Short mmCIF file of C-alpha atoms in Angstrom, two decimals:
data_model
loop_
_atom_site.label_atom_id
_atom_site.label_comp_id
_atom_site.label_asym_id
_atom_site.label_seq_id
_atom_site.Cartn_x
_atom_site.Cartn_y
_atom_site.Cartn_z
CA MET A 939 -68.35 35.66 -197.43
CA SER A 940 -67.18 32.50 -195.73
CA LYS A 941 -67.47 32.02 -192.01
CA LEU A 942 -64.44 32.41 -189.78
CA LEU A 943 -63.13 29.87 -187.30
CA ASN A 944 -63.54 30.91 -183.67
CA GLU A 945 -60.36 29.48 -182.14
CA SER A 946 -61.18 30.07 -178.48
CA LEU A 947 -64.71 28.67 -178.73
CA SER A 948 -63.37 25.69 -180.70
CA LEU A 949 -60.87 24.90 -177.94
CA GLN A 950 -63.49 25.41 -175.23
CA VAL A 951 -65.97 23.04 -176.90
CA ALA A 952 -63.20 20.52 -177.56
CA GLN A 953 -62.36 20.46 -173.86
CA THR A 954 -66.04 20.12 -172.91
CA ILE A 955 -66.58 17.08 -175.14
CA LYS A 956 -63.11 15.59 -174.56
CA SER A 957 -62.28 15.84 -178.26
CA GLN A 958 -60.12 13.08 -179.73
CA ALA A 959 -57.49 13.17 -182.47
CA LYS A 960 -58.44 11.76 -185.87
CA LYS A 961 -62.18 11.73 -185.04
CA PRO A 962 -63.54 14.95 -186.58
CA PHE A 963 -66.98 13.52 -187.37
CA GLU A 964 -67.54 12.16 -183.88
CA ASN A 965 -66.12 15.34 -182.32
CA ALA A 966 -68.45 17.54 -184.38
CA TYR A 967 -71.47 15.39 -183.53
CA LYS A 968 -70.69 15.58 -179.80
CA ALA A 969 -70.12 19.34 -180.10
CA LEU A 970 -73.53 19.69 -181.74
CA LEU A 971 -75.16 17.96 -178.77
CA VAL A 972 -73.71 20.48 -176.28
CA THR A 973 -74.04 23.69 -178.34
CA ASP A 974 -77.52 25.21 -178.49
CA GLY A 975 -78.48 26.56 -181.90
CA ALA A 976 -75.51 25.04 -183.72
CA LYS A 977 -75.63 23.31 -187.10
CA TYR A 978 -73.58 20.19 -187.93
CA VAL A 979 -71.52 20.54 -191.12
CA GLN A 980 -69.56 17.99 -193.11
CA GLY A 981 -67.26 19.02 -195.88
CA PHE A 982 -63.61 19.52 -196.62
CA LEU A 983 -60.83 21.61 -195.27
CA VAL A 984 -57.60 22.66 -196.88
CA LEU A 985 -54.47 23.40 -194.89
CA THR A 986 -51.58 25.60 -195.97
CA GLY A 987 -48.61 23.83 -197.48
CA HIS A 988 -48.13 21.78 -200.59
CA PRO A 989 -49.90 19.91 -201.94
CA TYR A 990 -53.25 21.59 -201.32
CA LYS A 991 -55.14 18.38 -200.73
CA PRO A 992 -58.77 18.54 -199.48
CA ILE A 993 -59.38 16.60 -196.27
CA GLU A 994 -62.79 15.19 -195.34
CA HIS A 995 -63.82 16.89 -192.11
CA ALA A 996 -66.75 17.92 -189.91
CA TRP A 997 -67.41 20.91 -187.66
CA ILE A 998 -70.33 22.91 -186.32
CA GLU A 999 -71.48 26.39 -187.18
CA LEU A 1000 -73.11 28.82 -184.79
CA GLU A 1001 -74.53 31.95 -186.37
CA ASP A 1002 -71.64 33.40 -188.37
CA VAL A 1003 -68.70 31.38 -186.96
CA ILE A 1004 -67.16 27.95 -187.36
CA ILE A 1005 -66.51 25.91 -184.23
CA ASP A 1006 -64.12 23.06 -184.92
CA PRO A 1007 -63.67 20.75 -181.93
CA SER A 1008 -60.78 19.09 -183.78
CA PHE A 1009 -58.95 22.40 -184.36
CA ALA A 1010 -56.15 21.72 -181.84
CA TYR A 1011 -55.15 18.57 -183.75
CA LEU A 1012 -54.75 20.41 -187.07
CA GLN A 1013 -51.57 22.12 -185.87
CA ARG A 1014 -52.22 25.27 -187.92
CA LYS A 1015 -53.28 28.82 -187.17
CA ALA A 1016 -56.90 29.61 -188.00
CA GLU A 1017 -55.89 31.86 -190.90
CA ASN A 1018 -54.16 28.87 -192.52
CA ILE A 1019 -57.26 26.65 -192.62
CA TRP A 1020 -60.03 26.92 -195.20
CA TYR A 1021 -63.40 25.20 -194.69
CA PHE A 1022 -65.65 24.08 -197.55
CA PRO A 1023 -69.09 22.80 -196.44
CA ALA A 1024 -71.18 20.13 -198.15
CA GLN A 1025 -74.84 19.37 -197.48
CA VAL A 1026 -75.70 16.46 -195.16
CA ASN A 1027 -78.97 14.60 -194.73
CA PRO A 1028 -79.76 14.45 -190.96
CA GLU A 1029 -80.86 10.80 -191.24
CA GLN A 1030 -77.56 9.91 -192.92
CA LEU A 1031 -75.74 11.66 -190.08
CA LYS A 1032 -77.52 9.49 -187.50
CA SER A 1033 -76.73 6.35 -189.47
CA ASP A 1034 -73.08 7.34 -189.92
CA TYR A 1035 -72.70 8.13 -186.24
CA ARG A 1036 -74.16 4.75 -185.23
CA ARG A 1037 -71.64 3.05 -187.54
CA ILE A 1038 -68.78 5.09 -186.10
CA ARG A 1039 -69.81 4.08 -182.60
CA ARG A 1040 -69.81 0.41 -183.65
CA GLY A 1041 -66.45 0.82 -185.40
CA LEU A 1042 -67.75 -0.02 -188.86
CA SER A 1043 -66.50 1.45 -192.08
CA ARG A 1044 -68.71 3.90 -193.96
CA ARG A 1045 -68.21 1.98 -197.18
#
């Protein structure tokens, strides 16, 4: 069974970290730093509407829920968002975050 998005916790964490539009990876990383016991997750999400195009995204997971600090910017109800995780190497995450902070492309 896939994990469900916790809307209220997502909005609370977003406010705490001062979440920014179009920065899901940075938002998730900052959320990880302020949420004890959470796990950083990169993957894809799919929103309702056509076409069903996967979007690269990041969020955190805490126990059995998804916390998405970028949720407010998706402009969808939680039941209209599907999350698909991919595995991430922690060292790659650190490297990617440093590049994001310097404004460099991942490629």
